[in-house]
Short mmCIF file of C-alpha atoms (C1' of nucleotides) and ligand atoms in Angstrom, two decimals:
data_model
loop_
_atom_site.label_atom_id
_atom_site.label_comp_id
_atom_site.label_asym_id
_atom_site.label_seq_id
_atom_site.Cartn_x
_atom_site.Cartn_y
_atom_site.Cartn_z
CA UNK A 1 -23.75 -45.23 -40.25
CA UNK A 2 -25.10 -45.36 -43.97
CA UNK A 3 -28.38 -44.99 -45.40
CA UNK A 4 -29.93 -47.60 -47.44
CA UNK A 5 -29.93 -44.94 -50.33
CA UNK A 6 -26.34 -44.42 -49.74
CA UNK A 7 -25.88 -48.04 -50.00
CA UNK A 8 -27.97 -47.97 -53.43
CA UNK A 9 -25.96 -45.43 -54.84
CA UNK A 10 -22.47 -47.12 -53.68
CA UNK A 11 -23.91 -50.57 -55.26
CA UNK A 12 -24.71 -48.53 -58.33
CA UNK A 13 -21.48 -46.57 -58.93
CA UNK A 14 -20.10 -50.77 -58.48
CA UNK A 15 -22.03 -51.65 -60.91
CA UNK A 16 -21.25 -48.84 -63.48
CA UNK A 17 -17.78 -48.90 -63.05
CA UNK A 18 -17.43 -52.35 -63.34
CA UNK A 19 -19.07 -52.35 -66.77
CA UNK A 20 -17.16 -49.61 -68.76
CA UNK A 21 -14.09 -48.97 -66.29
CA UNK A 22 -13.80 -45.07 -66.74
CA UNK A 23 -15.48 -42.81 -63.75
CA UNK A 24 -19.15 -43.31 -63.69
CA UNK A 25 -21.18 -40.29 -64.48
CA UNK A 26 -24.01 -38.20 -63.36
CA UNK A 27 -26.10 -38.84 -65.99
CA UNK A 28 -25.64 -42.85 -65.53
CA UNK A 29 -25.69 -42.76 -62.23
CA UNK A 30 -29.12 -40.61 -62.25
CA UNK A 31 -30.79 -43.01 -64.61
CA UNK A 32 -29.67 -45.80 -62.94
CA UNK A 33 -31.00 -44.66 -59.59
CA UNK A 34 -33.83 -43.31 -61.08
CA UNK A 35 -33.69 -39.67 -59.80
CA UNK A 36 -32.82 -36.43 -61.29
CA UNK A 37 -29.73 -35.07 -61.70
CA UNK A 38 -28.78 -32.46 -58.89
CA UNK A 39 -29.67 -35.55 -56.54
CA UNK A 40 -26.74 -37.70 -57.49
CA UNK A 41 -24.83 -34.49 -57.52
CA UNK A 42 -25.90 -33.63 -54.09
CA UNK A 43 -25.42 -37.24 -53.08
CA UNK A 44 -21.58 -37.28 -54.49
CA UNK A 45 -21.02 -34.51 -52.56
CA UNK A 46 -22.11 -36.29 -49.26
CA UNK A 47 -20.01 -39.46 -50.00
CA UNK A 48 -16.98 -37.62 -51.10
CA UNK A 49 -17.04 -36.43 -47.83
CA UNK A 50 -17.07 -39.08 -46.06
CA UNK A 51 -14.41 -41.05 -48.73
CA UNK A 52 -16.73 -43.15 -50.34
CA UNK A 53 -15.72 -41.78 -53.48
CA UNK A 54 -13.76 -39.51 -55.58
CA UNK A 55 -15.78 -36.78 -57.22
CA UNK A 56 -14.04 -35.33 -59.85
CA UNK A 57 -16.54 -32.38 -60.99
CA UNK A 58 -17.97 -32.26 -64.74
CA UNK A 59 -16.05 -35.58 -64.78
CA UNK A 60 -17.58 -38.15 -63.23
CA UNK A 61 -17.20 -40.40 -59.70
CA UNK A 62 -15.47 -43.42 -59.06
CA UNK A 63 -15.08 -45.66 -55.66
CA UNK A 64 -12.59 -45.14 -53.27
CA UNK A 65 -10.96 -47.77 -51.26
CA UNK A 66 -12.63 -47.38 -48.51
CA UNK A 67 -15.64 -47.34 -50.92
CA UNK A 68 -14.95 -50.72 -52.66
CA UNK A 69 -15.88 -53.25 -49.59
CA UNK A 70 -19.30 -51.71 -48.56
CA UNK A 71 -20.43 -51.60 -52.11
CA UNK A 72 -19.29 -56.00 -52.35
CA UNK A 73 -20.73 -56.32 -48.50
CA UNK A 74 -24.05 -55.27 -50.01
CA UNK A 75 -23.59 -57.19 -53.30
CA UNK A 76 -22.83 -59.95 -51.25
CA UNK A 77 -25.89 -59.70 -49.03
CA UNK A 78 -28.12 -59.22 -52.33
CA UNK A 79 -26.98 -62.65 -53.72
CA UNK A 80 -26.95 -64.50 -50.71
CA UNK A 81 -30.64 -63.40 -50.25
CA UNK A 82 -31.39 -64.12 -54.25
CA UNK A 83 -29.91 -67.58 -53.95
CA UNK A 84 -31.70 -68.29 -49.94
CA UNK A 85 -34.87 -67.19 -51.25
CA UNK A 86 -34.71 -69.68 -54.43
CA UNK A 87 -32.91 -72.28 -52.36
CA UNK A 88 -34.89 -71.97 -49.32
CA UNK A 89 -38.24 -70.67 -49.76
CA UNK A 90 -39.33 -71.54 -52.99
CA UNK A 91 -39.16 -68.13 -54.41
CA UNK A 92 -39.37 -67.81 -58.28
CA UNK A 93 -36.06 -66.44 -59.56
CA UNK A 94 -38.18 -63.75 -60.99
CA UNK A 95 -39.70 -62.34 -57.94
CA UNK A 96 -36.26 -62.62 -55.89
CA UNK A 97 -34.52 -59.48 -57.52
CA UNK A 98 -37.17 -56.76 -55.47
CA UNK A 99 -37.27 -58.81 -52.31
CA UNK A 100 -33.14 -58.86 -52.11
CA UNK A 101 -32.89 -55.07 -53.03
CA UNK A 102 -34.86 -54.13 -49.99
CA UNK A 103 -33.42 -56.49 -47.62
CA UNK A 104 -29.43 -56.21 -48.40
CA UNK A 105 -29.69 -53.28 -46.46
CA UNK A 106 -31.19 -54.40 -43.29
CA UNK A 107 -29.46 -57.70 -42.80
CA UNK A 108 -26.82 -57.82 -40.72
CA UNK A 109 -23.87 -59.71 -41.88
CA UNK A 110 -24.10 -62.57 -39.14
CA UNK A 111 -27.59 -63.16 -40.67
CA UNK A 112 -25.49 -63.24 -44.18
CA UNK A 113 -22.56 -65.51 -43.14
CA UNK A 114 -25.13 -67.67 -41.38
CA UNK A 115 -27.57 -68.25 -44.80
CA UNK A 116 -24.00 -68.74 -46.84
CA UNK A 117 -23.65 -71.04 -44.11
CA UNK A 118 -26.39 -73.17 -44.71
CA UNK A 119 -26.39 -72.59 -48.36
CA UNK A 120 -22.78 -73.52 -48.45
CA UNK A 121 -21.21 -70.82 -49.20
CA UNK A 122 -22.73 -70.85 -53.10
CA UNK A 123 -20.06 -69.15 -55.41
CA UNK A 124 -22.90 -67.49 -57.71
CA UNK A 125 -26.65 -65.95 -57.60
CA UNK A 126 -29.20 -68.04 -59.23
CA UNK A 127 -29.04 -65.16 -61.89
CA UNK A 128 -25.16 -66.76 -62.29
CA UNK A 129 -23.85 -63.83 -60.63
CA UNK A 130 -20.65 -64.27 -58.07
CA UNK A 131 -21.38 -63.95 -54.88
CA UNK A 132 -18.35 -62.14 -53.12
CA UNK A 133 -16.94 -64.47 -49.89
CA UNK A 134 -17.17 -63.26 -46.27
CA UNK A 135 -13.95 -61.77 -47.32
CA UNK A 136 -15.41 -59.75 -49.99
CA UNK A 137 -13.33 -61.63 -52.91
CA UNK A 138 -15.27 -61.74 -56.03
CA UNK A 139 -14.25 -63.89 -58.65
CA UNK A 140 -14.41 -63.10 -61.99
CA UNK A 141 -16.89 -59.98 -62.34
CA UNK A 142 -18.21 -60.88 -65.83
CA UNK A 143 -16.65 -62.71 -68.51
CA UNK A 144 -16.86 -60.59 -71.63
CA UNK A 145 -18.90 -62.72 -73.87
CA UNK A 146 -22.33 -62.75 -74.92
CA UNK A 147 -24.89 -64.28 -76.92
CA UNK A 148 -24.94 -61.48 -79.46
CA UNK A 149 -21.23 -62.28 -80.07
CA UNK A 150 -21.01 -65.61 -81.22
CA UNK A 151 -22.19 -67.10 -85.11
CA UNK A 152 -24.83 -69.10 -86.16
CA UNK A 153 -24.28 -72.25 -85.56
CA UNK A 154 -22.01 -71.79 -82.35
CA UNK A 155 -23.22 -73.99 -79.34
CA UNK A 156 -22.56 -72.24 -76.18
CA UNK A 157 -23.87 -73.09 -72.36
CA UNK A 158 -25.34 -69.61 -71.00
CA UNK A 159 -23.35 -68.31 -68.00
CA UNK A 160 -25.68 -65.43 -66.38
CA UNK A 161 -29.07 -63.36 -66.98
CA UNK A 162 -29.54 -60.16 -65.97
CA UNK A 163 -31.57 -59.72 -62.54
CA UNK A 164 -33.74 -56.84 -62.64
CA UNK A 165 -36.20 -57.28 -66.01
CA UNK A 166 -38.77 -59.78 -63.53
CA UNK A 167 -41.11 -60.23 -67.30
CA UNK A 168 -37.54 -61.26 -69.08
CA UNK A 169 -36.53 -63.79 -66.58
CA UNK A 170 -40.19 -65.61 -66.36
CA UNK A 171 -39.80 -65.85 -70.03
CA UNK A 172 -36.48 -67.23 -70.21
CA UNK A 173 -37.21 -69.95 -67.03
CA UNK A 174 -40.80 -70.66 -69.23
CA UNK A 175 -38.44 -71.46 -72.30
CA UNK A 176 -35.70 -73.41 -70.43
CA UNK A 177 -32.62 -71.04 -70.37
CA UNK A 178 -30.80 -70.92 -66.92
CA UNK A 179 -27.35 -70.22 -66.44
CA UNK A 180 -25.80 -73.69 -67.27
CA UNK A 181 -28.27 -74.21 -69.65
CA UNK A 182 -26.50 -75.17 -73.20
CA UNK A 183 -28.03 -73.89 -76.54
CA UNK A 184 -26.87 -73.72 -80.04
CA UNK A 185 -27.80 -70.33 -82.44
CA UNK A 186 -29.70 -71.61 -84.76
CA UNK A 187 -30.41 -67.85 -86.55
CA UNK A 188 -29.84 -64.43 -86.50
CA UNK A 189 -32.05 -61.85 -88.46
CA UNK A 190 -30.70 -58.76 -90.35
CA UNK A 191 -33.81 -57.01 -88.21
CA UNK A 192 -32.01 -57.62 -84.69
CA UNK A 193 -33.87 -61.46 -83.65
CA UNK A 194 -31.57 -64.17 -82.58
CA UNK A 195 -33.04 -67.95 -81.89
CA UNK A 196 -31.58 -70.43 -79.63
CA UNK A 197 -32.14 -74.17 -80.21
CA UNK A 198 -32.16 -75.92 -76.70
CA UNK A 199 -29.90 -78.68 -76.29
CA UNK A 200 -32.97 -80.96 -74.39
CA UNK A 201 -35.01 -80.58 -77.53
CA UNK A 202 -38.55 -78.64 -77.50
CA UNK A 203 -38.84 -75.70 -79.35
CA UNK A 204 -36.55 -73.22 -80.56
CA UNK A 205 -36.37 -69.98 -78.44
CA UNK A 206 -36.48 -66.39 -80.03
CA UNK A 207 -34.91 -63.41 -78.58
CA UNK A 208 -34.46 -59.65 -79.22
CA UNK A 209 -31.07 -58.82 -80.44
CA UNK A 210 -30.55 -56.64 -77.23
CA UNK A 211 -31.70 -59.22 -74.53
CA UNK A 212 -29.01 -61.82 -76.44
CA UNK A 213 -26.35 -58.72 -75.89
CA UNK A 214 -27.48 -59.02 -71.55
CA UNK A 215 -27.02 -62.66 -71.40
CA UNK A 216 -23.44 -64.09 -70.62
CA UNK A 217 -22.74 -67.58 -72.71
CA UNK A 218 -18.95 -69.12 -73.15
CA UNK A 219 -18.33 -71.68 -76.15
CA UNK A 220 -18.59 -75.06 -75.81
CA UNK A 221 -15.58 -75.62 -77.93
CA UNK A 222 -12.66 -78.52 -76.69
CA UNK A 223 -10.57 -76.12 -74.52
CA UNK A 224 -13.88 -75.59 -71.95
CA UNK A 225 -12.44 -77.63 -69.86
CA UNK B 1 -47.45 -46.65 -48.69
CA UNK B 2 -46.58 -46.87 -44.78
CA UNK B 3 -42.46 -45.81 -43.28
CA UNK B 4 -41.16 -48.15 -41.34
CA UNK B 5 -40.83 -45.72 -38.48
CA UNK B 6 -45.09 -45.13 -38.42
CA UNK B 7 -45.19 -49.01 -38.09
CA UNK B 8 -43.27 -48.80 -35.47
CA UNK B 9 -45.37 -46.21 -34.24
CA UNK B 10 -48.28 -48.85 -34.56
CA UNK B 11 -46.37 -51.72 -33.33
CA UNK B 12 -46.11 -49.58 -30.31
CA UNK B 13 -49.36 -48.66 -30.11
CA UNK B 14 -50.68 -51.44 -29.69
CA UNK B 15 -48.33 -53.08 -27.34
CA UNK B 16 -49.30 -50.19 -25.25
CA UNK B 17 -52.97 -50.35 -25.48
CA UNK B 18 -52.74 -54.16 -24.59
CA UNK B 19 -51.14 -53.94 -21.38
CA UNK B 20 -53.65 -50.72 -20.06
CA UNK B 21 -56.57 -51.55 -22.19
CA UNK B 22 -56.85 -47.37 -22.16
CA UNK B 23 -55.72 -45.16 -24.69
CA UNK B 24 -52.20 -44.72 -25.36
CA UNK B 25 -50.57 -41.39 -23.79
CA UNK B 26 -48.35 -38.85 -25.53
CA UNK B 27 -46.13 -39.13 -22.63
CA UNK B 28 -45.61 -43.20 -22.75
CA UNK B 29 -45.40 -44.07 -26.55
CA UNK B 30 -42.49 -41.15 -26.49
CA UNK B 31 -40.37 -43.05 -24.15
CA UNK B 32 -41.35 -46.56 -25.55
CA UNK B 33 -40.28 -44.95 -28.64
CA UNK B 34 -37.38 -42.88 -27.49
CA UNK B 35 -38.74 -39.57 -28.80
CA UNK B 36 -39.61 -36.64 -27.23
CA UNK B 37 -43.47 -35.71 -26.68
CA UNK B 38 -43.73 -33.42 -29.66
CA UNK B 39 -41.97 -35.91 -32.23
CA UNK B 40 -45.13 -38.28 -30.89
CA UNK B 41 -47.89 -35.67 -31.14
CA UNK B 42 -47.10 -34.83 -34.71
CA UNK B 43 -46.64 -38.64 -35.55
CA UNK B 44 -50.38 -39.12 -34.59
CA UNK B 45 -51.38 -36.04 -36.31
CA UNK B 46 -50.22 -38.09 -39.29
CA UNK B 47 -51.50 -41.75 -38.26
CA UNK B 48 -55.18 -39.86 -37.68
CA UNK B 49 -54.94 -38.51 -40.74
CA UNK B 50 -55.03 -41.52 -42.33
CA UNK B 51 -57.62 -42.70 -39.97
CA UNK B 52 -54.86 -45.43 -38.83
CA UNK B 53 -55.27 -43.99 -34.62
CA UNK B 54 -58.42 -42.05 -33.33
CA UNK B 55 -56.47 -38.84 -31.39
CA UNK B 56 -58.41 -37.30 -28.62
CA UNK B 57 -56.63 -34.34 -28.06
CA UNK B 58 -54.90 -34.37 -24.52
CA UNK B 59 -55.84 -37.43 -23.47
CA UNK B 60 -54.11 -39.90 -25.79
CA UNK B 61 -54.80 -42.20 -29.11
CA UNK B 62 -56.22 -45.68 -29.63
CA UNK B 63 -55.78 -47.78 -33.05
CA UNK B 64 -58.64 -47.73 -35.41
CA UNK B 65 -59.98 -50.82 -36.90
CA UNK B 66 -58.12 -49.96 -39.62
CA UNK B 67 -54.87 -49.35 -37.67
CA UNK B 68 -54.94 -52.31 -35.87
CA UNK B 69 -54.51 -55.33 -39.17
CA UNK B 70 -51.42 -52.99 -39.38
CA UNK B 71 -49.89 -53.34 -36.21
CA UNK B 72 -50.90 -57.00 -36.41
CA UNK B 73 -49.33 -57.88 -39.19
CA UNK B 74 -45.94 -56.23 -38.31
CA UNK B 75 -46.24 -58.39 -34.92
CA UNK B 76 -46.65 -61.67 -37.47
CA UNK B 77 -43.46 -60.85 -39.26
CA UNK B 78 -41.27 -59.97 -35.83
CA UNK B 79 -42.41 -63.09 -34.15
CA UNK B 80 -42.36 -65.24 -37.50
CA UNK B 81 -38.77 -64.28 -38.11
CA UNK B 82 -37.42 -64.23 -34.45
CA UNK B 83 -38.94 -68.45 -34.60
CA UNK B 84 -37.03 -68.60 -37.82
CA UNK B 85 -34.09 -67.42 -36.67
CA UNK B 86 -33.81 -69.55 -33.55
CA UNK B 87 -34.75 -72.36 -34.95
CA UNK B 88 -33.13 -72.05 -38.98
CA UNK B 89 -30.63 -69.57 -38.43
CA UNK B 90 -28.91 -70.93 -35.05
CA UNK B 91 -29.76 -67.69 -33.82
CA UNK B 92 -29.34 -67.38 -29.29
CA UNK B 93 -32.54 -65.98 -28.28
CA UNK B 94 -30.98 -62.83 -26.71
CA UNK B 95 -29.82 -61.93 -30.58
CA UNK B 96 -33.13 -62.17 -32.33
CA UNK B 97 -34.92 -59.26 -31.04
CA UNK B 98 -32.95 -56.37 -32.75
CA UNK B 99 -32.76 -58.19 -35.94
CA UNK B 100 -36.35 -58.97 -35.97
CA UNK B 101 -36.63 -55.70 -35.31
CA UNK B 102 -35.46 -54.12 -38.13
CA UNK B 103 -36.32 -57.09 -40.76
CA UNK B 104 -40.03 -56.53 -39.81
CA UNK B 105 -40.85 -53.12 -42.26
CA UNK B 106 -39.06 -54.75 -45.01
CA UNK B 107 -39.93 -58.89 -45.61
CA UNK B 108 -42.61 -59.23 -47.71
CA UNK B 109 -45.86 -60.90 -46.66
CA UNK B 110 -44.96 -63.57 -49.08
CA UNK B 111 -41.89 -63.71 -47.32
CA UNK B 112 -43.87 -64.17 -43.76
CA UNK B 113 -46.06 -66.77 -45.38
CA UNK B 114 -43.16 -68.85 -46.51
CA UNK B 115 -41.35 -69.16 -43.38
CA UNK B 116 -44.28 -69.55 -41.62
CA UNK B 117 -44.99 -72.41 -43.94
CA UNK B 118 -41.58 -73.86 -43.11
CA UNK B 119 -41.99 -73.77 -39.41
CA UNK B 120 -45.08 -75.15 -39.39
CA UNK B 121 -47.39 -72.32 -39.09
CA UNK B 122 -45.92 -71.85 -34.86
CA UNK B 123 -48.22 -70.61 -32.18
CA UNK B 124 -45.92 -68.96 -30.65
CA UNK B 125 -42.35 -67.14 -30.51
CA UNK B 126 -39.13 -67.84 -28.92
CA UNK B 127 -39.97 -65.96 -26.12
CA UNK B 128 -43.80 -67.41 -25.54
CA UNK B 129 -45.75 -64.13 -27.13
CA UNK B 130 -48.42 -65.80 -29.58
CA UNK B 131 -47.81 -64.74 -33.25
CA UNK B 132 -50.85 -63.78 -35.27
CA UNK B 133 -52.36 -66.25 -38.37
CA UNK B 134 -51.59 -64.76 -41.90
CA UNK B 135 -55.60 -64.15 -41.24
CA UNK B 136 -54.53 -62.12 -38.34
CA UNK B 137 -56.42 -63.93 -35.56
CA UNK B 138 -53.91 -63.86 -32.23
CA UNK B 139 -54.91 -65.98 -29.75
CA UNK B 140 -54.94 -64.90 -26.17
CA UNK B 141 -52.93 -61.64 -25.75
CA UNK B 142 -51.71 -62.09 -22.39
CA UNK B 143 -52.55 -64.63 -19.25
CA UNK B 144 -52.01 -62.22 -16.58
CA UNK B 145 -50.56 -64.13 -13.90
CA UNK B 146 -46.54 -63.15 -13.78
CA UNK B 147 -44.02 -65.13 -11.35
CA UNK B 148 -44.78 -62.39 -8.84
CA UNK B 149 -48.04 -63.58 -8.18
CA UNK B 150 -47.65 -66.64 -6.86
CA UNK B 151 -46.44 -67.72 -3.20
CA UNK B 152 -43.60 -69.53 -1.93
CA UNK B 153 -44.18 -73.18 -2.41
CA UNK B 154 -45.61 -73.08 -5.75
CA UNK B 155 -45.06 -74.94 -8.74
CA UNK B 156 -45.40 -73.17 -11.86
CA UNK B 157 -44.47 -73.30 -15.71
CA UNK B 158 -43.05 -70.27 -17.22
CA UNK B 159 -45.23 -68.70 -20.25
CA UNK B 160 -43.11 -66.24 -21.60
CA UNK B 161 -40.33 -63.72 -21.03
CA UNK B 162 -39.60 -60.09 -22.11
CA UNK B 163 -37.96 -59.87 -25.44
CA UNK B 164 -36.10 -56.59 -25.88
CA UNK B 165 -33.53 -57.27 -22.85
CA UNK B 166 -30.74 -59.29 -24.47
CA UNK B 167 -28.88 -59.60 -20.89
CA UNK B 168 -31.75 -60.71 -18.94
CA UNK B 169 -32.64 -63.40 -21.59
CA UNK B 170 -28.91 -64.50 -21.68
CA UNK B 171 -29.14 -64.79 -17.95
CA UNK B 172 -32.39 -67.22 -18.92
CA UNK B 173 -31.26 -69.35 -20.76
CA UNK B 174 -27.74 -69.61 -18.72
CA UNK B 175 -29.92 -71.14 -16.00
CA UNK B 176 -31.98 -72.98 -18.04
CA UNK B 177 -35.27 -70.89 -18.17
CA UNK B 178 -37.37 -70.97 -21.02
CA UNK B 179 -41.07 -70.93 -22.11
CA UNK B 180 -42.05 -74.35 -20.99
CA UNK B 181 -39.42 -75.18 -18.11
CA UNK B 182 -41.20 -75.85 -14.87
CA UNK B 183 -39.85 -74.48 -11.55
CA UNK B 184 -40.94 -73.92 -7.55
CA UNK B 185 -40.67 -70.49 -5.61
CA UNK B 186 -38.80 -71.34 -2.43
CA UNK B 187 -38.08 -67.95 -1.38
CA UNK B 188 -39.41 -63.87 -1.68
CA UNK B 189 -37.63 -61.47 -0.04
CA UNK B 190 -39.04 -58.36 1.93
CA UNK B 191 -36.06 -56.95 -0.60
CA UNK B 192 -37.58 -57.72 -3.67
CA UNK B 193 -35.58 -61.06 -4.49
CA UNK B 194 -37.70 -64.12 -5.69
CA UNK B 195 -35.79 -67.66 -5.74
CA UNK B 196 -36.37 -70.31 -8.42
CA UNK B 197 -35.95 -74.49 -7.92
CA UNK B 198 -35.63 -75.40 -11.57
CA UNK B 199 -37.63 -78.72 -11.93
CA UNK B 200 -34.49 -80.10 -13.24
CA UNK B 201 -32.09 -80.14 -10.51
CA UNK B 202 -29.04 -77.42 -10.27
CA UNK B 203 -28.92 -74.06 -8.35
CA UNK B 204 -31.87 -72.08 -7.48
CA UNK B 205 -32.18 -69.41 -9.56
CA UNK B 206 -32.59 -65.44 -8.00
CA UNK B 207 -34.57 -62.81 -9.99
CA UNK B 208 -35.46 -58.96 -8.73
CA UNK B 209 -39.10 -59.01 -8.52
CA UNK B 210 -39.08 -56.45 -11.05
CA UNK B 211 -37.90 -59.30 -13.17
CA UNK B 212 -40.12 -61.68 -11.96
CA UNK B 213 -43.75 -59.44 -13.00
CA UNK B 214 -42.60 -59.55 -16.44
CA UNK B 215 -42.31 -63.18 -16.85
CA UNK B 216 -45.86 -64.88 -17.27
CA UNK B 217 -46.49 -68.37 -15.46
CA UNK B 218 -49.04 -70.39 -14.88
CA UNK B 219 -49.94 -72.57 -12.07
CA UNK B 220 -49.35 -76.39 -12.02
CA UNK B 221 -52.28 -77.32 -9.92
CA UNK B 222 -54.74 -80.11 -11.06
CA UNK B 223 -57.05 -78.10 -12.68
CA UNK B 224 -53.81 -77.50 -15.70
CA UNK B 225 -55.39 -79.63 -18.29
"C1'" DG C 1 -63.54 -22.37 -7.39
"C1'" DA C 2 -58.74 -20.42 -7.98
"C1'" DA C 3 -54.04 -21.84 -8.45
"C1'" DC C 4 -50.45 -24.82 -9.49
"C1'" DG C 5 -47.69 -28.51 -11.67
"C1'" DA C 6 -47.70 -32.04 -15.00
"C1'" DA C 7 -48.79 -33.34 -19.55
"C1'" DA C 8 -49.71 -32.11 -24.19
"C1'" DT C 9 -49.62 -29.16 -28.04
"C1'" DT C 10 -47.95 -25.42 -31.05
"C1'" DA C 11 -44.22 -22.92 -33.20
"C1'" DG C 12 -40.07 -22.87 -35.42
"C1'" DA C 13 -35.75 -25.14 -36.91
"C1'" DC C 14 -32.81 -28.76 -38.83
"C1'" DG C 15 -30.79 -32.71 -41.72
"C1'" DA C 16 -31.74 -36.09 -45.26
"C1'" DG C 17 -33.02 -36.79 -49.82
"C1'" DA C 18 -35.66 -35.60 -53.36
"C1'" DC C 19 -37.30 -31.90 -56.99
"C1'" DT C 20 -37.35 -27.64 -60.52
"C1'" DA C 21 -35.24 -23.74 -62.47
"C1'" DA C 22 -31.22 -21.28 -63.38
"C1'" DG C 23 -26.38 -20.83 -64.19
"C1'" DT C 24 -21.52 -23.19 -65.43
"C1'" DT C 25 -18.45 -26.04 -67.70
"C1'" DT C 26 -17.12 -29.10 -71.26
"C1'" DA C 27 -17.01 -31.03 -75.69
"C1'" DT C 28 -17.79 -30.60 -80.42
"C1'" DA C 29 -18.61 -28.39 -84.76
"C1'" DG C 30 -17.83 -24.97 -88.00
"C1'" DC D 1 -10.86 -20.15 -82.31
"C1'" DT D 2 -15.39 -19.21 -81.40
"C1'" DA D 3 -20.36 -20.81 -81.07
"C1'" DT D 4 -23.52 -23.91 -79.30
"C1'" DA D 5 -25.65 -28.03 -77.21
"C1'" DA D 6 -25.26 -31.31 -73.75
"C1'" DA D 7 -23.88 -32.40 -69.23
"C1'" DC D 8 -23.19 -30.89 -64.79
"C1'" DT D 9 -23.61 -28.03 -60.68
"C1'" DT D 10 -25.79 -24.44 -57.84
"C1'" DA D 11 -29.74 -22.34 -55.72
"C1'" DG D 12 -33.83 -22.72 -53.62
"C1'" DT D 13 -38.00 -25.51 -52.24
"C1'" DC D 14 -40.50 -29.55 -50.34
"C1'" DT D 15 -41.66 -33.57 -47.24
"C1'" DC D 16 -40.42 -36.51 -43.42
"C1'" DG D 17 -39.21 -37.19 -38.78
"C1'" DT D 18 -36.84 -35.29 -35.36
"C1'" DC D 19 -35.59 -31.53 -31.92
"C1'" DT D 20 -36.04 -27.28 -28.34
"C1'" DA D 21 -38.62 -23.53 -26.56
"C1'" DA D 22 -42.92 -21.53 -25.67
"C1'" DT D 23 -47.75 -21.99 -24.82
"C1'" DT D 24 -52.08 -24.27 -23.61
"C1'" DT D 25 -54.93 -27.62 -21.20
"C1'" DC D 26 -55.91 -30.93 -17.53
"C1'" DG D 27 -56.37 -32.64 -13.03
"C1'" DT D 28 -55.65 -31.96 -8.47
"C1'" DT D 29 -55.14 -29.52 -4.24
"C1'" DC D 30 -56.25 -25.99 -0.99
MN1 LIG E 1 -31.18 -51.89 -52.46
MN1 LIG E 2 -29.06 -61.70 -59.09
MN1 LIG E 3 -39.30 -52.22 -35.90
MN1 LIG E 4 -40.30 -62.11 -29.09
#
DNA sequence: GAACGAAATTAGACGAGACTAAGTTTATAG
DNA sequence: CTATAAACTTAGTCTCGTCTAATTTCGTTC
């Protein structure tokens, strides 16, 4: 019934919604996508009329109900396919991000269930991601804190990376840092460069103040539990 | 660089020109493709120009050498991933088709390689068509010989079976018919039935010789080896 | 070798999804 | 409360792959 660009643009507005909560807008949505302008406009149109979403003009788009479940039915086929291809067939978690974008459109959801299946039924992405049940519950959609936000001297264990930056992740599987991983901040520069020390020793790990702002890390103070 | 749906085209192609060994006509890639003629003249206006098909005008198209890698290599992926999803995915056989189908444009050849790797580099498909190297060397296209060919009293071993007919290959594999399973004719019909024994005991089986020319099998005499 | 029917091609249109250029609306500043 | 810049939408065009209707070519028959 939908596209695969329809689907991309759904997954989008998911995305973008989820991150600031207010109606996503043209301009995001046409960066994000990576098209001009009058195409997400044209695009709204198309999925307003079918109820994907509620246009509200000069004012931005947000999902509709209907809307909501076939944006998480592709998210979930996206992270199944991350986690099968780094599970299963020794994919790199840096190449799986492409790969999974193309697919999660042309799977069909007994090919999903069946790899959650096998996997059994993982909760998150190798990326540390949630992966939304057969059901389409997600858990938790992001947890609020980030690298950037805690002191110097803070240990923390890293909870997700982003996906997409292929160069960022080899670096940051190169250096040690997976979700799980736990690090302490050992600096953090007037000039925007924060540096992690590893828990398992080696070197200490440098990062650009806005890469430490992407990654997700909770404290390891008593209450983690 | 190529749409899914001019791989198709290619795919098709191919098929085509295997069974005739002539070129392809207008007429029968439009309903192997479910088009109408014109849809399938322009289509190879586009395919010549990119020196993928040689188009004689009026009397029908035949893959260049630099069409046919292409068509190969789609082949590799459907087979690859209908033996993966048999065999990983607890796929029936009757299922795979379509979802090979579609999953063919998008995998990766990375993708192809690494299931490939997993199953053991396979010869051959669910359904007994040979699948191509990742050098794109297939072995022997087609054996000729069908189940029609043969006279009562024979003893044969089925080769392979027709793919895209999901009720026919349930039927199969209901009564135990597979590449591999070994079975007598004990009866053809002036009607057009042929009977099965199944080597294994049971009921006789009872095709439409339709059914039986497209299903390849080979004779058990003592020459087999 | 002319005529006819089948097969193929050309011509013209459409929907999807993109673009550029031009016109609106909104938000913000003075 | 008006002026202006940014954001958004509208208008019109393009390519892709399809369609129907009209025309051309081929192969065969008389
Ligand atoms: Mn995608
Ligand atoms: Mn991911
Ligand atoms: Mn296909
Ligand atoms: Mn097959």
């Amino acid at each position: 019934m939908l596209s695969a660009i329809m689907e991309d643009y759904l997954k989008a507005i998911y995305y973008l919604q989820d991150e600031t909560d207010e109606r996503v807008r043209t301009s995001t949505l046409a960066e994000h996508m990576g098209v001009e302008q009058p195409s997400v406009t044209s695009m709204m149109k198309k999925l307003a009329e079918r109820d994907l979403v509620h246009h509200e003009p000069y004012k931005g788009v947000e999902l509709t109900d209907t809307g909501i479940p076939i944006a998480l039915e592709i998210i979930r086929h996206h992270r199944l396919l991350e986690r099968y291809l780094t599970d299963h067939l020794e994919y790199d978690w840096a190449e799986v991000h492409d790969e999974a974008d193309r697919l999660e459109h042309h799977i069909s959801n007994q090919f999903a269930d069946r790899i959650a299946e096998q996997l059994g039924d993982p909760a998150v992405d190798p990326h540390g991601d949630p992966i939304p049940t057969a059901e389409l519950d997600i858990s938790a959609p992001k947890c609020g804190e980030t690298l950037a936000d805690h002191q110097v001297g803070d240990s923390v264990r890293i909870e997700r990376v982003p996906d997409e930056d292929a160069d960022l992740l080899r670096y940051l599987s190169e250096h040690g840092i997976h979700p799980g991983t736990e690090v302490e901040i050992v600096e953090v520069t007037s000039f925007g460069m924060v540096t992690l020390d590893l828990d398992g020793g080696d070197e200490p790990v440098a990062l650009p103040e806005k890469v430490a702002r992407s990654i997700s890390a909770q404290s390891l103070s008593e209450d983690t539990s």
